[in-house]
mmCIF file of C-alpha atoms in Angstrom:
data_model
loop_
_atom_site.group_PDB
_atom_site.id
_atom_site.type_symbol
_atom_site.label_atom_id
_atom_site.label_comp_id
_atom_site.label_asym_id
_atom_site.label_seq_id
_atom_site.Cartn_x
_atom_site.Cartn_y
_atom_site.Cartn_z
ATOM 1 C CA UNK H 1 -10.482 15.067 -12.320
ATOM 2 C CA UNK H 2 -14.080 14.896 -12.291
ATOM 3 C CA UNK H 3 -15.688 12.734 -9.443
ATOM 4 C CA UNK H 4 -17.898 9.865 -10.758
ATOM 5 C CA UNK H 5 -19.355 9.564 -7.235
ATOM 6 C CA UNK H 6 -20.832 12.746 -5.483
ATOM 7 C CA UNK H 7 -20.742 12.805 -1.914
ATOM 8 C CA UNK H 8 -22.013 15.199 0.828
ATOM 9 C CA UNK H 9 -21.257 15.126 4.511
ATOM 10 C CA UNK H 10 -24.613 13.553 5.036
ATOM 11 C CA UNK H 11 -24.317 10.838 2.550
ATOM 12 C CA UNK H 12 -20.749 10.006 3.733
ATOM 13 C CA UNK H 13 -21.951 9.708 7.073
ATOM 14 C CA UNK H 14 -24.777 7.318 5.994
ATOM 15 C CA UNK H 15 -22.202 5.096 4.193
ATOM 16 C CA UNK H 16 -19.885 5.055 7.205
ATOM 17 C CA UNK H 17 -22.627 4.392 9.717
ATOM 18 C CA UNK H 18 -23.969 1.420 7.701
ATOM 19 C CA UNK H 19 -20.895 -0.509 8.190
ATOM 20 C CA UNK H 20 -19.527 0.929 11.452
ATOM 21 C CA UNK H 21 -22.695 1.504 13.606
ATOM 22 C CA UNK H 22 -20.420 2.802 16.645
ATOM 23 C CA UNK H 23 -20.480 6.316 14.565
ATOM 24 C CA UNK H 24 -24.264 6.073 13.763
ATOM 25 C CA UNK H 25 -25.289 8.763 16.292
ATOM 26 C CA UNK H 26 -22.217 10.845 15.877
ATOM 27 C CA UNK H 27 -22.228 13.994 13.726
ATOM 28 C CA UNK H 28 -19.322 14.278 11.423
ATOM 29 C CA UNK H 29 -18.086 17.615 9.698
ATOM 30 C CA UNK H 30 -16.252 17.902 6.454
ATOM 31 C CA UNK H 31 -12.608 17.652 6.755
ATOM 32 C CA UNK H 32 -11.808 18.200 3.054
ATOM 33 C CA UNK H 33 -12.057 17.117 -0.666
ATOM 34 C CA UNK H 34 -9.667 16.801 -3.313
ATOM 35 C CA UNK H 35 -9.423 15.362 -6.840
ATOM 36 C CA UNK H 36 -10.023 11.704 -5.641
ATOM 37 C CA UNK H 37 -11.359 11.736 -2.127
ATOM 38 C CA UNK H 38 -13.903 13.026 0.405
ATOM 39 C CA UNK H 39 -13.086 13.246 3.913
ATOM 40 C CA UNK H 40 -15.300 13.629 7.003
ATOM 41 C CA UNK H 41 -14.263 13.799 10.661
ATOM 42 C CA UNK H 42 -15.988 12.697 13.769
ATOM 43 C CA UNK H 43 -15.922 14.169 17.370
ATOM 44 C CA UNK H 44 -13.458 11.515 18.380
ATOM 45 C CA UNK H 45 -11.004 12.696 15.812
ATOM 46 C CA UNK H 46 -11.651 9.773 13.472
ATOM 47 C CA UNK H 47 -11.296 10.535 9.946
ATOM 48 C CA UNK H 48 -13.108 8.525 7.133
ATOM 49 C CA UNK H 49 -11.816 8.797 3.538
ATOM 50 C CA UNK H 50 -14.054 7.843 0.701
ATOM 51 C CA UNK H 51 -12.917 7.680 -2.875
ATOM 52 C CA UNK H 52 -14.942 9.744 -5.420
ATOM 53 C CA UNK H 53 -13.467 8.243 -8.456
ATOM 54 C CA UNK H 54 -12.199 4.930 -9.550
ATOM 55 C CA UNK H 55 -8.521 5.945 -9.542
ATOM 56 C CA UNK H 56 -8.981 7.158 -6.168
ATOM 57 C CA UNK H 57 -10.137 3.777 -4.955
ATOM 58 C CA UNK H 58 -7.154 1.960 -6.686
ATOM 59 C CA UNK H 59 -4.695 4.147 -5.060
ATOM 60 C CA UNK H 60 -6.362 3.717 -1.658
ATOM 61 C CA UNK H 61 -5.942 -0.107 -2.028
ATOM 62 C CA UNK H 62 -2.314 0.536 -2.772
ATOM 63 C CA UNK H 63 -1.797 2.639 0.457
ATOM 64 C CA UNK H 64 -3.593 0.040 2.434
ATOM 65 C CA UNK H 65 -0.834 -2.310 1.405
ATOM 66 C CA UNK H 66 1.991 -0.104 1.882
ATOM 67 C CA UNK H 67 1.616 1.922 5.034
ATOM 68 C CA UNK H 68 1.751 -0.843 7.629
ATOM 69 C CA UNK H 69 5.182 -1.696 6.175
ATOM 70 C CA UNK H 70 6.456 1.930 5.800
ATOM 71 C CA UNK H 71 5.342 3.195 9.183
ATOM 72 C CA UNK H 72 7.749 1.329 11.450
ATOM 73 C CA UNK H 73 10.772 2.570 9.312
ATOM 74 C CA UNK H 74 9.781 6.306 9.190
ATOM 75 C CA UNK H 75 10.305 8.794 12.112
ATOM 76 C CA UNK H 76 7.415 11.249 10.908
ATOM 77 C CA UNK H 77 4.021 9.847 11.512
ATOM 78 C CA UNK H 78 1.809 8.692 8.687
ATOM 79 C CA UNK H 79 -1.829 7.410 8.615
ATOM 80 C CA UNK H 80 -2.590 4.336 10.562
ATOM 81 C CA UNK H 81 -5.624 2.835 8.901
ATOM 82 C CA UNK H 82 -7.828 1.054 11.565
ATOM 83 C CA UNK H 83 -11.370 0.875 9.837
ATOM 84 C CA UNK H 84 -11.880 -0.873 6.428
ATOM 85 C CA UNK H 85 -15.058 -0.216 4.411
ATOM 86 C CA UNK H 86 -16.266 -2.286 1.493
ATOM 87 C CA UNK H 87 -18.598 -1.311 -1.291
ATOM 88 C CA UNK H 88 -22.312 -1.239 -0.783
ATOM 89 C CA UNK H 89 -25.352 -0.944 -2.666
ATOM 90 C CA UNK H 90 -25.193 2.905 -2.695
ATOM 91 C CA UNK H 91 -21.498 3.415 -2.937
ATOM 92 C CA UNK H 92 -19.181 1.514 -5.273
ATOM 93 C CA UNK H 93 -15.791 1.809 -3.533
ATOM 94 C CA UNK H 94 -13.646 0.648 -0.515
ATOM 95 C CA UNK H 95 -12.963 3.350 2.092
ATOM 96 C CA UNK H 96 -10.787 3.685 5.271
ATOM 97 C CA UNK H 97 -11.129 5.207 8.788
ATOM 98 C CA UNK H 98 -8.179 6.287 10.799
ATOM 99 C CA UNK H 99 -7.097 8.643 13.707
ATOM 100 C CA UNK H 100 -6.545 12.295 12.443
ATOM 101 C CA UNK H 101 -2.730 13.233 12.301
ATOM 102 C CA UNK H 102 -2.995 16.566 14.661
ATOM 103 C CA UNK H 103 -2.185 19.702 12.779
ATOM 104 C CA UNK H 104 -2.882 21.347 9.448
ATOM 105 C CA UNK H 105 -1.685 20.839 5.784
ATOM 106 C CA UNK H 106 1.196 23.135 5.270
ATOM 107 C CA UNK H 107 -0.401 24.915 2.389
ATOM 108 C CA UNK H 108 -3.040 26.241 4.989
ATOM 109 C CA UNK H 109 -0.535 27.858 7.132
ATOM 110 C CA UNK H 110 1.466 31.047 6.757
ATOM 111 C CA UNK H 111 5.181 30.510 7.048
ATOM 112 C CA UNK H 112 8.029 32.657 7.747
ATOM 113 C CA UNK H 113 11.386 32.225 5.917
ATOM 114 C CA UNK H 114 12.945 31.139 9.123
ATOM 115 C CA UNK H 115 10.129 28.558 9.787
ATOM 116 C CA UNK H 116 10.434 27.005 6.425
ATOM 117 C CA UNK H 117 14.234 26.892 6.918
ATOM 118 C CA UNK H 118 13.895 24.931 10.060
ATOM 119 C CA UNK H 119 12.077 22.177 8.033
ATOM 120 C CA UNK H 120 14.852 21.725 5.693
ATOM 121 C CA UNK H 121 16.659 19.149 7.793
ATOM 122 C CA UNK H 122 13.665 17.081 9.031
ATOM 123 C CA UNK H 123 12.285 16.924 5.611
ATOM 124 C CA UNK H 124 15.596 15.848 4.023
ATOM 125 C CA UNK H 125 15.858 13.265 7.034
ATOM 126 C CA UNK H 126 12.399 11.916 5.998
ATOM 127 C CA UNK H 127 13.325 11.304 2.459
ATOM 128 C CA UNK H 128 16.786 9.840 3.534
ATOM 129 C CA UNK H 129 14.799 7.288 5.430
ATOM 130 C CA UNK H 130 12.036 6.730 2.776
ATOM 131 C CA UNK H 131 14.348 6.420 -0.085
ATOM 132 C CA UNK H 132 16.661 3.881 1.884
ATOM 133 C CA UNK H 133 13.889 1.381 2.619
ATOM 134 C CA UNK H 134 14.789 -1.969 1.008
ATOM 135 C CA UNK H 135 11.899 -3.514 -0.948
ATOM 136 C CA UNK H 136 13.416 -6.650 -2.485
ATOM 137 C CA UNK H 137 12.391 -9.810 -0.640
ATOM 138 C CA UNK H 138 9.804 -7.833 1.361
ATOM 139 C CA UNK H 139 5.958 -7.107 1.038
ATOM 140 C CA UNK H 140 7.009 -3.798 -0.339
ATOM 141 C CA UNK H 141 8.237 -5.661 -3.566
ATOM 142 C CA UNK H 142 4.478 -5.763 -4.490
ATOM 143 C CA UNK H 143 4.326 -2.075 -4.814
ATOM 144 C CA UNK H 144 3.724 -1.125 -8.448
ATOM 145 C CA UNK H 145 6.353 0.368 -10.606
ATOM 146 C CA UNK H 146 5.961 3.816 -12.267
ATOM 147 C CA UNK H 147 3.218 2.650 -14.686
ATOM 148 C CA UNK H 148 1.705 6.045 -15.637
ATOM 149 C CA UNK H 149 5.137 7.725 -16.595
ATOM 150 C CA UNK H 150 5.478 10.066 -13.660
ATOM 151 C CA UNK H 151 9.229 10.561 -14.294
ATOM 152 C CA UNK H 152 8.680 11.088 -18.138
ATOM 153 C CA UNK H 153 10.023 14.474 -18.713
ATOM 154 C CA UNK H 154 8.244 14.792 -22.177
ATOM 155 C CA UNK H 155 4.945 13.779 -20.517
ATOM 156 C CA UNK H 156 5.523 16.396 -17.714
ATOM 157 C CA UNK H 157 6.107 19.038 -20.453
ATOM 158 C CA UNK H 158 2.966 18.183 -22.208
ATOM 159 C CA UNK H 159 1.026 18.433 -18.978
ATOM 160 C CA UNK H 160 2.606 21.923 -18.200
ATOM 161 C CA UNK H 161 1.826 23.067 -21.783
ATOM 162 C CA UNK H 162 -1.712 21.987 -21.502
ATOM 163 C CA UNK H 163 -2.173 23.688 -18.194
ATOM 164 C CA UNK H 164 -0.590 26.854 -19.478
ATOM 165 C CA UNK H 165 -2.762 27.066 -22.419
ATOM 166 C CA UNK H 166 -5.872 26.619 -20.109
ATOM 167 C CA UNK H 167 -4.408 29.470 -17.831
ATOM 168 C CA UNK H 168 -3.680 31.686 -20.754
ATOM 169 C CA UNK H 169 -7.181 31.226 -22.001
ATOM 170 C CA UNK H 170 -8.883 31.799 -18.692
ATOM 171 C CA UNK H 171 -10.733 35.103 -17.974
ATOM 172 C CA UNK H 172 -8.898 35.444 -14.651
ATOM 173 C CA UNK H 173 -5.535 34.707 -15.883
ATOM 174 C CA UNK H 174 -2.925 35.321 -13.127
ATOM 175 C CA UNK H 175 -1.573 38.756 -14.147
ATOM 176 C CA UNK H 176 1.817 38.708 -12.351
ATOM 177 C CA UNK H 177 2.810 35.196 -13.619
ATOM 178 C CA UNK H 178 4.653 35.128 -17.110
ATOM 179 C CA UNK H 179 3.297 31.871 -18.369
ATOM 180 C CA UNK H 180 5.228 32.389 -21.574
ATOM 181 C CA UNK H 181 8.608 32.422 -19.576
ATOM 182 C CA UNK H 182 7.485 29.346 -17.626
ATOM 183 C CA UNK H 183 6.821 27.656 -20.770
ATOM 184 C CA UNK H 184 10.043 28.667 -22.537
ATOM 185 C CA UNK H 185 11.900 27.382 -19.706
ATOM 186 C CA UNK H 186 10.148 24.086 -19.550
ATOM 187 C CA UNK H 187 10.595 23.699 -23.236
ATOM 188 C CA UNK H 188 14.340 24.430 -23.158
ATOM 189 C CA UNK H 189 14.827 22.069 -20.032
ATOM 190 C CA UNK H 190 12.666 19.202 -20.783
ATOM 191 C CA UNK H 191 14.588 17.630 -23.770
ATOM 192 C CA UNK H 192 17.747 17.887 -22.026
ATOM 193 C CA UNK H 193 16.934 15.862 -18.890
ATOM 194 C CA UNK H 194 18.205 12.216 -18.991
ATOM 195 C CA UNK H 195 16.515 10.623 -15.892
ATOM 196 C CA UNK H 196 18.925 8.200 -14.075
ATOM 197 C CA UNK H 197 18.029 4.673 -13.702
ATOM 198 C CA UNK H 198 17.820 4.739 -9.670
ATOM 199 C CA UNK H 199 14.710 3.097 -8.244
ATOM 200 C CA UNK H 200 13.477 3.556 -4.505
ATOM 201 C CA UNK H 201 10.238 3.672 -2.690
ATOM 202 C CA UNK H 202 8.610 7.012 -3.100
ATOM 203 C CA UNK H 203 5.752 8.831 -1.720
ATOM 204 C CA UNK H 204 4.900 9.841 -5.362
ATOM 205 C CA UNK H 205 2.774 12.928 -4.584
ATOM 206 C CA UNK H 206 4.774 14.961 -2.135
ATOM 207 C CA UNK H 207 4.071 18.688 -2.034
ATOM 208 C CA UNK H 208 2.810 21.029 0.678
ATOM 209 C CA UNK H 209 -0.894 19.830 0.632
ATOM 210 C CA UNK H 210 0.382 16.256 1.930
ATOM 211 C CA UNK H 211 2.576 17.766 4.839
ATOM 212 C CA UNK H 212 1.021 17.945 8.223
ATOM 213 C CA UNK H 213 2.499 20.711 10.600
ATOM 214 C CA UNK H 214 1.555 21.902 14.201
ATOM 215 C CA UNK H 215 1.093 25.203 15.467
ATOM 216 C CA UNK H 216 4.893 25.860 15.966
ATOM 217 C CA UNK H 217 5.368 25.450 12.253
ATOM 218 C CA UNK H 218 7.081 22.149 12.407
ATOM 219 C CA UNK H 219 6.188 19.445 10.014
ATOM 220 C CA UNK H 220 4.651 16.483 11.998
ATOM 221 C CA UNK H 221 3.255 14.050 9.513
ATOM 222 C CA UNK H 222 2.963 13.011 6.029
ATOM 223 C CA UNK H 223 -0.286 12.045 4.513
ATOM 224 C CA UNK H 224 -1.922 10.653 1.206
ATOM 225 C CA UNK H 225 0.171 7.893 0.331
ATOM 226 C CA UNK H 226 -1.953 6.562 -2.531
ATOM 227 C CA UNK H 227 0.831 7.147 -5.213
ATOM 228 C CA UNK H 228 3.595 5.531 -3.374
ATOM 229 C CA UNK H 229 5.369 2.989 -5.653
ATOM 230 C CA UNK H 230 8.897 1.962 -6.845
ATOM 231 C CA UNK H 231 9.947 4.988 -8.677
ATOM 232 C CA UNK H 232 12.341 7.767 -9.177
ATOM 233 C CA UNK H 233 13.620 9.819 -6.105
ATOM 234 C CA UNK H 234 13.289 13.199 -8.214
ATOM 235 C CA UNK H 235 9.372 12.790 -7.628
ATOM 236 C CA UNK H 236 9.865 13.492 -4.003
ATOM 237 C CA UNK H 237 12.732 15.823 -4.291
ATOM 238 C CA UNK H 238 10.423 18.167 -6.203
ATOM 239 C CA UNK H 239 9.497 19.381 -2.597
ATOM 240 C CA UNK H 240 12.559 21.441 -3.029
ATOM 241 C CA UNK H 241 11.031 23.378 -5.408
ATOM 242 C CA UNK H 242 7.330 23.373 -3.886
ATOM 243 C CA UNK H 243 7.982 24.007 -0.229
ATOM 244 C CA UNK H 244 11.882 24.810 0.327
ATOM 245 C CA UNK H 245 12.888 28.216 -0.099
ATOM 246 C CA UNK H 246 15.236 28.875 -2.920
ATOM 247 C CA UNK H 247 17.908 30.122 -0.819
ATOM 248 C CA UNK H 248 17.833 26.811 1.146
ATOM 249 C CA UNK H 249 17.632 24.506 -1.561
ATOM 250 C CA UNK H 250 21.436 23.720 -1.645
ATOM 251 C CA UNK H 251 21.245 23.140 2.041
ATOM 252 C CA UNK H 252 18.296 20.597 1.393
ATOM 253 C CA UNK H 253 20.138 18.715 -1.298
ATOM 254 C CA UNK H 254 23.304 18.619 0.922
ATOM 255 C CA UNK H 255 21.164 17.196 3.663
ATOM 256 C CA UNK H 256 19.816 14.552 1.388
ATOM 257 C CA UNK H 257 22.521 11.657 1.695
ATOM 258 C CA UNK H 258 21.839 9.644 -1.512
ATOM 259 C CA UNK H 259 23.591 10.342 -4.773
ATOM 260 C CA UNK H 260 22.171 13.189 -6.932
ATOM 261 C CA UNK H 261 22.854 14.048 -10.393
ATOM 262 C CA UNK H 262 21.922 17.071 -12.367
ATOM 263 C CA UNK H 263 19.119 15.386 -14.110
ATOM 264 C CA UNK H 264 17.573 14.392 -10.680
ATOM 265 C CA UNK H 265 17.395 18.127 -9.868
ATOM 266 C CA UNK H 266 16.112 19.067 -13.244
ATOM 267 C CA UNK H 267 13.418 16.463 -13.164
ATOM 268 C CA UNK H 268 12.483 17.624 -9.681
ATOM 269 C CA UNK H 269 11.979 21.303 -10.926
ATOM 270 C CA UNK H 270 10.071 20.158 -13.932
ATOM 271 C CA UNK H 271 7.735 18.127 -11.699
ATOM 272 C CA UNK H 272 7.269 21.025 -9.399
ATOM 273 C CA UNK H 273 6.323 23.244 -12.483
ATOM 274 C CA UNK H 274 3.572 20.509 -13.300
ATOM 275 C CA UNK H 275 2.192 20.902 -9.672
ATOM 276 C CA UNK H 276 2.098 24.682 -9.965
ATOM 277 C CA UNK H 277 0.411 24.880 -13.228
ATOM 278 C CA UNK H 278 -2.015 21.947 -12.247
ATOM 279 C CA UNK H 279 -2.812 23.543 -8.918
ATOM 280 C CA UNK H 280 -3.443 26.834 -10.554
ATOM 281 C CA UNK H 281 -6.045 25.325 -12.850
ATOM 282 C CA UNK H 282 -7.724 23.552 -10.079
ATOM 283 C CA UNK H 283 -7.798 26.251 -7.748
ATOM 284 C CA UNK H 284 -9.350 28.634 -10.382
ATOM 285 C CA UNK H 285 -11.802 25.858 -11.320
ATOM 286 C CA UNK H 286 -13.104 25.370 -7.723
ATOM 287 C CA UNK H 287 -12.166 29.072 -6.893
ATOM 288 C CA UNK H 288 -10.077 28.039 -3.775
ATOM 289 C CA UNK H 289 -7.741 30.959 -2.819
ATOM 290 C CA UNK H 290 -5.453 28.632 -0.730
ATOM 291 C CA UNK H 291 -4.763 26.313 -3.754
ATOM 292 C CA UNK H 292 -4.355 29.337 -5.993
ATOM 293 C CA UNK H 293 -1.860 31.046 -3.354
ATOM 294 C CA UNK H 294 0.090 27.703 -3.246
ATOM 295 C CA UNK H 295 0.111 27.486 -7.073
ATOM 296 C CA UNK H 296 1.277 30.931 -7.237
ATOM 297 C CA UNK H 297 4.331 30.310 -4.672
ATOM 298 C CA UNK H 298 5.498 27.296 -6.507
ATOM 299 C CA UNK H 299 5.531 29.052 -9.885
ATOM 300 C CA UNK H 300 7.138 32.117 -8.491
ATOM 301 C CA UNK H 301 9.842 29.672 -6.839
ATOM 302 C CA UNK H 302 10.913 27.818 -9.980
ATOM 303 C CA UNK H 303 14.387 28.481 -11.266
ATOM 304 C CA UNK H 304 12.947 30.384 -14.167
ATOM 305 C CA UNK H 305 13.280 33.922 -13.013
#
């Protein structure tokens, strides 16, 4: 998770201005940064996303391939890349620019239970559309398979165990989270999961930081598609455990019109536990209260308690 290319708002602007001189006299601000990317935004609401790691560049290329073919088949907006930068002497990766999807990421908003409940049907509809997209005999056939074992329940368990160990050893371990209970639940669940063979187009990294919502607390877009691939639907269905209220999960799964088996739901829950523990470690590492709060909410919502 360590960047191999460190960027600042000023250095990112210099990179952009070198290839897109129309932005040379503009003054950008930092939009955000994550594990793989650094994002700046210009006054005209153009976002430039610059990878800070090799893996970030690789998944950006994947995203550039997928989005034009996915966009017409989805009702919720997704990024529309319009500026394509290439590596240059002082920066080793391709990068993109695109109009900002208006709103905020869902993790940076305070939601009432009623507001979350209202998003159940729209999010289920989105996954109904995405998971029904035909990819054989289409450009989407070129999307990768799950080459990094995202659906592998044992791999997920190992990640959860590693993150829990880090958290237990941390000087500021979350006092109200029973990590031992989470580990006991995950260790009991993982060996019983038998993933189904179903393969669909998945977002691949769908959780609240990649949901865009407006001021009325309506989800209005989906971002960060670098992990999209031909994979298991449970990866996206983990949203039921990272955003949907526990009392609304049954309704969410009922609104999802594709067949579901117990192993799908179990794999989705285990995936959510991986998100929660990973985000807690990351949030503590960079001392980000919002990320730590999201991690706390996910871990408290697991079917453990």
